[in-house]
Coordinates of N, CA and C in Angstrom, one line a residue:
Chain A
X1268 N -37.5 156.8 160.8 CA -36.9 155.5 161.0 C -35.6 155.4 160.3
X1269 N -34.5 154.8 161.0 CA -32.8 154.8 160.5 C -33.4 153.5 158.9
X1270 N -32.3 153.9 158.5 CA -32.4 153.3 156.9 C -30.8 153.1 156.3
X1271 N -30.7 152.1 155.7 CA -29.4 151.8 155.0 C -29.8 152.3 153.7
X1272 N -28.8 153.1 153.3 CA -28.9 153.9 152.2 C -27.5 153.7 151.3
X1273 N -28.1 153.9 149.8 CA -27.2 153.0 149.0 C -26.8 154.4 147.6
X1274 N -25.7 154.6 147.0 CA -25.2 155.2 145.9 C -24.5 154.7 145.1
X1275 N -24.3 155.0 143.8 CA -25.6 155.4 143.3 C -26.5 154.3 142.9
X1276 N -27.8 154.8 142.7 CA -28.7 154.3 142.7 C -29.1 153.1 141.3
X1277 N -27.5 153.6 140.1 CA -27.8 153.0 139.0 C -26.0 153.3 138.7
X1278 N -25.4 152.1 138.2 CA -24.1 152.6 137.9 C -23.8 152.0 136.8
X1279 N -23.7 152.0 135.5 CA -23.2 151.9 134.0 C -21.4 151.8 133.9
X1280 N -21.0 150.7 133.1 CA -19.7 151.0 133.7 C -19.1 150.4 132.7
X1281 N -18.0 150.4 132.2 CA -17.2 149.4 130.7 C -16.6 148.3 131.2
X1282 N -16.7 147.2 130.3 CA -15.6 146.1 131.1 C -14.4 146.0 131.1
X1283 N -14.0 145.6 131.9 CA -11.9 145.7 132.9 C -12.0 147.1 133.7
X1284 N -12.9 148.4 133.8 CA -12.9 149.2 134.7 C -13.3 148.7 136.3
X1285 N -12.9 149.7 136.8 CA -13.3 149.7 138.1 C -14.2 150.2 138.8
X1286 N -15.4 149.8 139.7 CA -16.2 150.7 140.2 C -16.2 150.5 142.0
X1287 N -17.4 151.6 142.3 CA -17.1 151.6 143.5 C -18.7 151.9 144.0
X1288 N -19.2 151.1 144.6 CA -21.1 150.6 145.2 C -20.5 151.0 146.8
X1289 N -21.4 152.3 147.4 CA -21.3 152.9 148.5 C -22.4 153.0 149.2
X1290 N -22.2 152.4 150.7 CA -23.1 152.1 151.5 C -23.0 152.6 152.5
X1291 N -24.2 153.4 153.2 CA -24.5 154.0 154.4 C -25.1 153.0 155.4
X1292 N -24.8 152.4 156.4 CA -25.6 151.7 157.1 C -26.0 152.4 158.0
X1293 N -27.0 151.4 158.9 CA -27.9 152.1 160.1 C -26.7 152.6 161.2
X1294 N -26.5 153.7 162.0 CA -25.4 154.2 163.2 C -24.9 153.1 164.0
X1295 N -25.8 152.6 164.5 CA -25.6 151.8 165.6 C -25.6 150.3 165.1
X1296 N -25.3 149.9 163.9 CA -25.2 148.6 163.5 C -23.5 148.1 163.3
X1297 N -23.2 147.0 163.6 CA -21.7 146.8 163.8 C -21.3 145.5 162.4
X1298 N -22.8 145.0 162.2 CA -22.1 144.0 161.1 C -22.8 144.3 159.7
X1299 N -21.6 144.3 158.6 CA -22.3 144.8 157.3 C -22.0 143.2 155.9
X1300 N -23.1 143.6 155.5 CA -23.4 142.6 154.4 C -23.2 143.3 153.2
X1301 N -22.7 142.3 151.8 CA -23.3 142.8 150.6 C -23.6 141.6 150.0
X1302 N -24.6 141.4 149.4 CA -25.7 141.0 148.4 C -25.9 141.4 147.0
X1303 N -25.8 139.9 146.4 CA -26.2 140.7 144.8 C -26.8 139.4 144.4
X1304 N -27.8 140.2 143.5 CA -29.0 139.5 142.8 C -29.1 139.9 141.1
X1305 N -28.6 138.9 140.3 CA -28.6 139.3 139.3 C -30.0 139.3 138.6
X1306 N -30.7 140.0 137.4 CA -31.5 139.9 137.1 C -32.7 139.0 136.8
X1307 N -34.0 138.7 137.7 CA -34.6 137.9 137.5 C -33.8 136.5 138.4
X1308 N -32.7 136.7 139.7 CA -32.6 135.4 140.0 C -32.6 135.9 141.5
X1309 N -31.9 134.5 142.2 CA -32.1 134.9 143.4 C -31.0 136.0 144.1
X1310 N -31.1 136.5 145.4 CA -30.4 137.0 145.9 C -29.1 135.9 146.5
X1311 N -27.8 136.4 146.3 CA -26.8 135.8 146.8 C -26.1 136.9 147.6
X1312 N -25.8 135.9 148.7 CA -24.5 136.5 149.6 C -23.0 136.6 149.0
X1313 N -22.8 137.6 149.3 CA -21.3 138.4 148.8 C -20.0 137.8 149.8
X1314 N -20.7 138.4 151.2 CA -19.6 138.9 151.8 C -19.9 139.8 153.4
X1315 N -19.4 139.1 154.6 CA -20.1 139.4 155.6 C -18.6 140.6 156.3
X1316 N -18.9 141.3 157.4 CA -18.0 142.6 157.3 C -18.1 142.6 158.5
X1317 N -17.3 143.0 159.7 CA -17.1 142.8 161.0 C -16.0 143.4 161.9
X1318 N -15.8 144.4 162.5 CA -14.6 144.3 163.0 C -13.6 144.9 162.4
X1319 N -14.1 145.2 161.1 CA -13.1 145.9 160.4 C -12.3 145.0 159.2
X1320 N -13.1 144.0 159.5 CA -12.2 142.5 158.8 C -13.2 141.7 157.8
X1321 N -13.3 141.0 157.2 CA -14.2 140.0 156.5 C -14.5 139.1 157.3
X1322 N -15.5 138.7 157.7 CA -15.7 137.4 158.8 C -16.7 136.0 157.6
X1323 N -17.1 136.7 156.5 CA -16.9 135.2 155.9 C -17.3 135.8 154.1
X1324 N -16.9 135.0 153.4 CA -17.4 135.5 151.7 C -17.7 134.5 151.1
X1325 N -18.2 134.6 149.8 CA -19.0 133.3 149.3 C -17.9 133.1 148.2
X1326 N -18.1 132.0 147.2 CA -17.4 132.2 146.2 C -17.2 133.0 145.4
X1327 N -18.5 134.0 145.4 CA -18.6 134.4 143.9 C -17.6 135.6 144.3
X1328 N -16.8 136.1 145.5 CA -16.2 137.6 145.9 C -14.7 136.8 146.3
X1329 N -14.3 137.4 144.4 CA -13.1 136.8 144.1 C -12.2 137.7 144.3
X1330 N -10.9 137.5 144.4 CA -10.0 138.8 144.5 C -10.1 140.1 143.5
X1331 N -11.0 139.8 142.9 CA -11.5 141.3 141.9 C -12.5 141.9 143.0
X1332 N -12.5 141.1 144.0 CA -13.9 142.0 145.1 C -13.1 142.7 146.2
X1333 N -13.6 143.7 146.6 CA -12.7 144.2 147.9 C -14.2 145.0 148.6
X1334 N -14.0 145.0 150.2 CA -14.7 145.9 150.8 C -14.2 146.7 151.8
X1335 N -14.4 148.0 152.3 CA -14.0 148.9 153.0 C -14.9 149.5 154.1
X1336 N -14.3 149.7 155.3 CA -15.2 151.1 156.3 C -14.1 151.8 156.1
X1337 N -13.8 152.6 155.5 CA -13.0 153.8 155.1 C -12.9 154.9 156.3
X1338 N -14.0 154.4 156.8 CA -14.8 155.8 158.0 C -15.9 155.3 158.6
X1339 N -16.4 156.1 159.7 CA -17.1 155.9 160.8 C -18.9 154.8 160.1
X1340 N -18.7 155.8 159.0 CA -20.4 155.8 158.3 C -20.2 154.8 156.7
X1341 N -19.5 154.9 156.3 CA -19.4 154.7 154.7 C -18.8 152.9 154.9
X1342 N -19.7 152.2 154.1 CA -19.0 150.7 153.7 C -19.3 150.6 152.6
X1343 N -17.7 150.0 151.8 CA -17.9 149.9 150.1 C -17.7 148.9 149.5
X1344 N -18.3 148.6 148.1 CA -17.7 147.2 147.8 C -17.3 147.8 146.5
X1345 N -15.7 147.5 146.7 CA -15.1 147.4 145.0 C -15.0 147.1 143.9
X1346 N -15.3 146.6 142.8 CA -14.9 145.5 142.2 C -14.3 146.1 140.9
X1347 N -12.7 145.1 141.0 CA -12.0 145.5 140.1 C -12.0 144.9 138.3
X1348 N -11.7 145.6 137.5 CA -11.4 144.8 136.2 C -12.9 144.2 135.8
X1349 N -14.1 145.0 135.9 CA -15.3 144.5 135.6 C -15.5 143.7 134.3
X1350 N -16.4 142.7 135.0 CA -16.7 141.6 133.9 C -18.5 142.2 133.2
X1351 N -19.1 141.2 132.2 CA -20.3 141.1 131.9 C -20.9 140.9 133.1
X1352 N -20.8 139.8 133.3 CA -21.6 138.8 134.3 C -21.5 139.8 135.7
X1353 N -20.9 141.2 135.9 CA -20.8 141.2 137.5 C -22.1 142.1 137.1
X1354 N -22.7 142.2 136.2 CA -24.1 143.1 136.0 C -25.4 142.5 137.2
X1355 N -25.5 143.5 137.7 CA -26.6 142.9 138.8 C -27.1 143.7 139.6
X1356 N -28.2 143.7 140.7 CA -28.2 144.7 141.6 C -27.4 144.4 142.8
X1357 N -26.9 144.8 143.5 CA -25.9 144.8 144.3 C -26.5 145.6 145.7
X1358 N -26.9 144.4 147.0 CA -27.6 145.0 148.0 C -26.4 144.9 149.2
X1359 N -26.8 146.4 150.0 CA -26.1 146.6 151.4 C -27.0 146.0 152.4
X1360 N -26.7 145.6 153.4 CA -27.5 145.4 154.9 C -26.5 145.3 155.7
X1361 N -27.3 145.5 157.1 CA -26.5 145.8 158.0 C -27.6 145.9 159.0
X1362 N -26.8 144.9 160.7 CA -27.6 144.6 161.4 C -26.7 144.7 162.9
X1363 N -26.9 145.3 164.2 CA -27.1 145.6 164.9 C -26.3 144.4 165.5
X1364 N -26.6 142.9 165.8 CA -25.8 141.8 165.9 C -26.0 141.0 164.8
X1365 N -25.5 140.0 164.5 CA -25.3 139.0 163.7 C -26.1 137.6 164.1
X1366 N -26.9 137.5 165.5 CA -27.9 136.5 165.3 C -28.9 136.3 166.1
X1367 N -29.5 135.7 166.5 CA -30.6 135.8 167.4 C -32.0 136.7 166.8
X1368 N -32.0 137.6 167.4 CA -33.1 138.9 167.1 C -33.1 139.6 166.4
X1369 N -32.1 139.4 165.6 CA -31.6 141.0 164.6 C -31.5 141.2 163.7
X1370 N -32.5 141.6 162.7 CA -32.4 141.6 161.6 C -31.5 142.3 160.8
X1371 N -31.2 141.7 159.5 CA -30.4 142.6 158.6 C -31.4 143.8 157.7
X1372 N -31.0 144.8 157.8 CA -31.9 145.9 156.7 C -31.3 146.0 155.7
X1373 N -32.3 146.1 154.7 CA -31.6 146.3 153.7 C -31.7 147.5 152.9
X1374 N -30.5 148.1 152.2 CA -30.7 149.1 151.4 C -31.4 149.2 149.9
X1375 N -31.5 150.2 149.5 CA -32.6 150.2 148.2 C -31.7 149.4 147.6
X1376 N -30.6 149.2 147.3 CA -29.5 148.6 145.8 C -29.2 149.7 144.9
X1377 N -28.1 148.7 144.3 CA -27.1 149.7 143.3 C -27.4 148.7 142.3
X1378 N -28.4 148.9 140.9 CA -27.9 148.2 139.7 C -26.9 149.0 139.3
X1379 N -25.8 147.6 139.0 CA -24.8 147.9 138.1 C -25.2 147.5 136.9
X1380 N -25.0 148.2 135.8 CA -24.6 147.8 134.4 C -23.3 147.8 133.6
X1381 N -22.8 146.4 133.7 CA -21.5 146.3 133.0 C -21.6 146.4 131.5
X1382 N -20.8 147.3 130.4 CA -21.2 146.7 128.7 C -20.0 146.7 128.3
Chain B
X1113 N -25.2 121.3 155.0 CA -25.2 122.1 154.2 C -26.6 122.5 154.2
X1114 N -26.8 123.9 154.0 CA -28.2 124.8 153.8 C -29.0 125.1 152.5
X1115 N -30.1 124.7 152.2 CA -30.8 125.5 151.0 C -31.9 125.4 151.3
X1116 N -32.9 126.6 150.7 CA -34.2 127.1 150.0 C -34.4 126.7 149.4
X1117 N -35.6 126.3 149.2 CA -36.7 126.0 148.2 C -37.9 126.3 147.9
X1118 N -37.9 127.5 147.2 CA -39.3 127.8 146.4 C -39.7 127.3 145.4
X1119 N -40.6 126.0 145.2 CA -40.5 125.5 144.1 C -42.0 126.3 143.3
X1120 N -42.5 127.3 143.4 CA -43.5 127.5 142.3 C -42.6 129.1 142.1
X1121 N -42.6 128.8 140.5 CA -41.7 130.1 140.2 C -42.5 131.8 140.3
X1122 N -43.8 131.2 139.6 CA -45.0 132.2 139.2 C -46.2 132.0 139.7
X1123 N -47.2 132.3 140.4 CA -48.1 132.1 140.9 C -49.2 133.7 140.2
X1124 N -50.2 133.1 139.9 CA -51.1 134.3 139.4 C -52.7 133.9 139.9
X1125 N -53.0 135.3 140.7 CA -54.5 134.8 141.2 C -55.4 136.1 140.6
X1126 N -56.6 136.1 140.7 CA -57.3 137.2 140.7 C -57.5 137.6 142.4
X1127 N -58.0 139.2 142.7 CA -57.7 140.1 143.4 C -59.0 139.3 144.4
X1128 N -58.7 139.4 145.9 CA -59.2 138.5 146.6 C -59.6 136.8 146.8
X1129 N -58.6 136.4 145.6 CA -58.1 135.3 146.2 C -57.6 135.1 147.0
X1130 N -57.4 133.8 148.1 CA -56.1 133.4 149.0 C -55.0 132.6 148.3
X1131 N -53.8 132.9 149.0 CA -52.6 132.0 148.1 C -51.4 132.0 148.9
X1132 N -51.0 130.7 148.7 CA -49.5 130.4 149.9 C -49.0 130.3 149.0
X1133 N -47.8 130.6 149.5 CA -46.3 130.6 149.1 C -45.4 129.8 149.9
X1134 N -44.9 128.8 149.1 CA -44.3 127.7 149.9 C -43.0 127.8 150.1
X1135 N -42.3 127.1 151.3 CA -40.8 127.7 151.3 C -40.4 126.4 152.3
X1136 N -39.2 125.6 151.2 CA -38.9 124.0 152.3 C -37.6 124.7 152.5
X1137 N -37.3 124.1 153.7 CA -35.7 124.7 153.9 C -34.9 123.5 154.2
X1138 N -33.3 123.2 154.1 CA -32.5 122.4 154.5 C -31.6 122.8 155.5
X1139 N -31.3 121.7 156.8 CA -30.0 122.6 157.3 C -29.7 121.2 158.5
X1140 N -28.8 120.9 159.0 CA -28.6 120.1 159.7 C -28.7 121.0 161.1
X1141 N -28.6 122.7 161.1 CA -28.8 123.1 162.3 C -29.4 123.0 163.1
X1142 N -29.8 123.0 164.2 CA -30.8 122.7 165.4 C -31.4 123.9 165.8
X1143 N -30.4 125.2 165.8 CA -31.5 126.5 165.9 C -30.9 127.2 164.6
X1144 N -32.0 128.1 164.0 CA -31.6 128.6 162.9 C -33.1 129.3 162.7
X1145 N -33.3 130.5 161.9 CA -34.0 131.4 161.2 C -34.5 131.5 160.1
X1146 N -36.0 131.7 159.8 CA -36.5 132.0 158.9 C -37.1 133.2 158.8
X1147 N -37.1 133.6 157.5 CA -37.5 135.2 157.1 C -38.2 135.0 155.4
X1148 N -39.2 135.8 155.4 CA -39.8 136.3 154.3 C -39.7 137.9 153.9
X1149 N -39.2 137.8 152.2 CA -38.9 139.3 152.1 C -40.0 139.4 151.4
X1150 N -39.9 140.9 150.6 CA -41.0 141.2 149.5 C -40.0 141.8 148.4
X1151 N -40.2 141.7 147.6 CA -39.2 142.6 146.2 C -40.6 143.2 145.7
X1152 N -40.9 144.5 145.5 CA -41.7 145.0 144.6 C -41.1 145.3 143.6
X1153 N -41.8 145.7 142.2 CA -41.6 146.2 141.1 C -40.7 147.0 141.3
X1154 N -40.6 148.1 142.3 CA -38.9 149.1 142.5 C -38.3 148.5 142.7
X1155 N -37.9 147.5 143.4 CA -36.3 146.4 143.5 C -36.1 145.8 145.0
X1156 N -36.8 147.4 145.8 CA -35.8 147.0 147.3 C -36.4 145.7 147.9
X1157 N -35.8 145.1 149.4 CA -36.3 143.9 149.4 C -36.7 144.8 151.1
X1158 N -38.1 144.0 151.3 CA -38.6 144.5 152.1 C -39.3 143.3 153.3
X1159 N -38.3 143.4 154.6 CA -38.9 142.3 155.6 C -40.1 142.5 155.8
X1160 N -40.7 141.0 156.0 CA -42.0 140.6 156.3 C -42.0 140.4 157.5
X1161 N -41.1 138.6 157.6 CA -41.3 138.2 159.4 C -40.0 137.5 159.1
X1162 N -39.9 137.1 160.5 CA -38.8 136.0 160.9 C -39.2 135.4 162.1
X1163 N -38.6 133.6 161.9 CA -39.5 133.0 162.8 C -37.9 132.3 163.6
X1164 N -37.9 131.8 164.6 CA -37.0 131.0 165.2 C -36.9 129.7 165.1
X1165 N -36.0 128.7 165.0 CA -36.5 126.8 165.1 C -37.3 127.0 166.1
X1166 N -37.3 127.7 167.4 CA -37.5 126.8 168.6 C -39.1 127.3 168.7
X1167 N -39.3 128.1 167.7 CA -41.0 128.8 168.1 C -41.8 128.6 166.9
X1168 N -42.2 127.1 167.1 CA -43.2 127.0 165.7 C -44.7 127.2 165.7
X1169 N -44.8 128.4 166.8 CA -46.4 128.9 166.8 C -46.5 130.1 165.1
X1170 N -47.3 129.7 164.8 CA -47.7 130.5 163.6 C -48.4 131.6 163.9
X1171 N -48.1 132.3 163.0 CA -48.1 134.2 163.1 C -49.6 134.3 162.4
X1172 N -49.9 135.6 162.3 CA -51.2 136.1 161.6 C -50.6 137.9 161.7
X1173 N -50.7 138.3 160.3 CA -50.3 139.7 160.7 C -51.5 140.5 159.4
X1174 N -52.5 140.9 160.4 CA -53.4 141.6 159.1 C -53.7 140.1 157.4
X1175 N -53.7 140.6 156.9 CA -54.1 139.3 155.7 C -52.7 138.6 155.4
X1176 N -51.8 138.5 156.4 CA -50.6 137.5 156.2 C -50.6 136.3 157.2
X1177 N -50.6 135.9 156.8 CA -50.6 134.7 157.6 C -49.0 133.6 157.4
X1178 N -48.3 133.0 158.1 CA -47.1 132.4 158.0 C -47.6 130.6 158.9
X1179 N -47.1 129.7 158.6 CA -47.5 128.2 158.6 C -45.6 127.6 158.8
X1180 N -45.1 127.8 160.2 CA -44.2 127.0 160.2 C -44.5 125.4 160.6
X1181 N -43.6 124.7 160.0 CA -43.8 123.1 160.0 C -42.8 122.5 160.4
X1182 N -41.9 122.3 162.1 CA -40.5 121.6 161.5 C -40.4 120.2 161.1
X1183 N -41.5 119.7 161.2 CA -41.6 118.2 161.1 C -41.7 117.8 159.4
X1184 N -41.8 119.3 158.4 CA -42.0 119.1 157.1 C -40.6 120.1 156.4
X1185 N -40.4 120.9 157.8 CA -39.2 121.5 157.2 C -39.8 122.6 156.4
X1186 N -41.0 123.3 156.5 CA -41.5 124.2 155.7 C -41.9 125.5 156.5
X1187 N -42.2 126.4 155.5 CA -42.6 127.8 156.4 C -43.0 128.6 155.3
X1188 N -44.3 128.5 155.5 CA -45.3 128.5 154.2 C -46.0 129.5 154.4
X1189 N -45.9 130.9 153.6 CA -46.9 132.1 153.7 C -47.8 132.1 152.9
X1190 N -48.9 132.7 153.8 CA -50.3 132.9 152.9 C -51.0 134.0 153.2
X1191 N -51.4 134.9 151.6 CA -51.9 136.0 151.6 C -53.6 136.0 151.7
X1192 N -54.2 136.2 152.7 CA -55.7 136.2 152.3 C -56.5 137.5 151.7
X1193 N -57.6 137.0 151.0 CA -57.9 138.7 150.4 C -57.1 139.2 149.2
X1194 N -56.3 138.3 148.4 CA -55.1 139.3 147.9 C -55.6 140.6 147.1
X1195 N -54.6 141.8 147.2 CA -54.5 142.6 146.6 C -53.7 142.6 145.3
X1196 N -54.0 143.9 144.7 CA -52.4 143.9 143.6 C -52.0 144.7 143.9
X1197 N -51.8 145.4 145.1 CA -50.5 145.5 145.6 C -49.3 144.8 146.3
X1198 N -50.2 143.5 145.9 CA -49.2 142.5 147.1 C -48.8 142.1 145.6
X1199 N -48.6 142.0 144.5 CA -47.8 141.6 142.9 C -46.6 142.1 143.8
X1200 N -45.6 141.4 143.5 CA -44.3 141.0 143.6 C -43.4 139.8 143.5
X1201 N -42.5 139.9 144.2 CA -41.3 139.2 143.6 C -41.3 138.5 146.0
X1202 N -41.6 137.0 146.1 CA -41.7 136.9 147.2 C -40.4 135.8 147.8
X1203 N -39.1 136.3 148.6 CA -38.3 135.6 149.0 C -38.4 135.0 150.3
X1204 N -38.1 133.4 150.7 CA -37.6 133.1 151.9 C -36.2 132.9 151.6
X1205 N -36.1 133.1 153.0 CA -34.6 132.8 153.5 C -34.2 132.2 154.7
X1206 N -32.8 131.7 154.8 CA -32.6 130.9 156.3 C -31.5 131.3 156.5
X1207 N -30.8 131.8 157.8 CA -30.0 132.0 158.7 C -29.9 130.9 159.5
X1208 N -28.8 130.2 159.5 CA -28.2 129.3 160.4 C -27.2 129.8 161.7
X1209 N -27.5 129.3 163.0 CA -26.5 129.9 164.4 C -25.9 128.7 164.2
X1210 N -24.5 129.1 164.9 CA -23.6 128.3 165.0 C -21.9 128.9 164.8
X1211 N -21.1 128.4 165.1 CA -19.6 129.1 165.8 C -19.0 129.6 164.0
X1212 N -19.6 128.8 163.1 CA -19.3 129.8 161.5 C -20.1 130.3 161.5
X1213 N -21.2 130.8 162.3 CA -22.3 131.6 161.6 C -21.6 133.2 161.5
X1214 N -22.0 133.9 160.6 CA -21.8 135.3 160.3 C -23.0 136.2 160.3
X1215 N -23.9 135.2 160.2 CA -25.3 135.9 160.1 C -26.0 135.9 158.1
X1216 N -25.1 135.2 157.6 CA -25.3 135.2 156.4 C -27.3 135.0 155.9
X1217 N -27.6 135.5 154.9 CA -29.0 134.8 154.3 C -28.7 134.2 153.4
X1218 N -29.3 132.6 153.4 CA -29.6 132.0 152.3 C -31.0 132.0 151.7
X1219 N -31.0 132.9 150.4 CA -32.5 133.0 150.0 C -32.7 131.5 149.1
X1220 N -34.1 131.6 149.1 CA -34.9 130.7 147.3 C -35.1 131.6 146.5
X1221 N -35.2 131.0 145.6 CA -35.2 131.4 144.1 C -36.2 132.4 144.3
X1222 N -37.3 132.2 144.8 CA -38.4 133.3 145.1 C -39.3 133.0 144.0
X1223 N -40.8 133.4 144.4 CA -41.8 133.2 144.3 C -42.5 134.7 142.9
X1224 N -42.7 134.7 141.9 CA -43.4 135.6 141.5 C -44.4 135.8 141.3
X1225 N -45.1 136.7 142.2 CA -47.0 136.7 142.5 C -47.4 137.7 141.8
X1226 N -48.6 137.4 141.1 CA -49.5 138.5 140.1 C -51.0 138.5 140.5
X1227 N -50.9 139.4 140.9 CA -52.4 139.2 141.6 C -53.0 140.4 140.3
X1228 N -53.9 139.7 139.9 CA -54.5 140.7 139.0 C -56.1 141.1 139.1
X1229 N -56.2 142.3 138.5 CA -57.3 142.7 139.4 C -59.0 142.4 139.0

């Protein structure tokens, strides 16, 4: 069964660096999500991906956030000049359409650890 | 404007108990989606169901059972028999259609179940 698939699986990182959360979605899916849940809270939406373009982002994916299809397979989310607070797991999905029938899958997640 | 509400943070039963999990939603939309995930102890979030506005016939899937309500605005799962393998971390969410939709999820806080044995 196709699976969104997430690297790495745990990422440690200093604050003001940069990191980089890499996502494999399903082949045949055209819209990509990222999602972050910091510990013990709910899941929030990031940032919806489309077309090649951002088609909508929430507050918290501030100009230190960036996302990429670099390539046919690979969608990434950036974030620059790491803070404390961006510590969280950080989830990919990715769905086939964007409404009706279609669910978003989700990948395992990337905990980040910012120190 | 859209939100979730899971208002019971923790829930703890012994192993064949029954137990809902309650889930109120907000939205001025007229069609829009509900979904229950599962977070186990590993992290990933793992679909359950997803229900439509327009189809509030309630589901039964093996010892799951789901209780949509639009007249309460709720969409209420219940585990019968529980196991402890059903201990987890239990989210709803809502998807709103509409000409801004992106297909975004709005989760609740989510539900944390201990079914002990």
């Amino acid at each position: 069964e196709p699976e969104v698939t997430q690297t790495p699986s745990h990422q440690v990182t200093q604050m003001g660096q940069e990191v980089i959360l890499r996502c494999v979605p399903i082949s045949n899916h055209l819209y990509f999500y990222w999602y972050r849940q910091i510990l013990g809270q709910k899941v929030e939406f990031l940032v919806s991906f489309y077309n090649n373009e951002i088609s909508e982002k929430s507050e918290i994916f501030d100009d230190r956030f960036s996302v990429e299809r670099p390539d046919g397979s690979n969608f990434t989310l950036k974030i620059r000049s790491t803070k404390l607070e961006d510590s969280a797991m950080y989830f990919c999905a990715s769905s086939e359409e964007f409404d009706r029938y279609y669910e978003q899958y989700f990948g395992p997640g990337t905990r980040l650890t910012v120190t | 404007a859209q939100k979730v509400t899971q208002a019971q943070t923790e829930i703890s039963v012994v192993e064949k108990e029954d137990v809902t999990l309650d889930c109120v939603y907000e939205t001025r939309d007229t069609t829009y989606y509900l979904f229950w995930y599962k977070q186990p102890p590993s992290g990933e979030l793992v679909f359950l169901i997803r229900r439509n506005s327009f189809d509030e016939q309630n589901e039964i899937s093996g010892r799951y059972s789901w209780n949509f309500q639009k007249s309460t605005s709720s969409f209420n799962f219940t585990i019968t028999a529980s196991q402890v393998v059903d201990s987890a971390v239990y989210f709803c969410a809502l998807r709103v259609h509409g000409s801004s939709n992106t297909g975004k999820l709005i989760f609740g806080q989510g539900t944390t179940l201990q079914v002990k044995p």
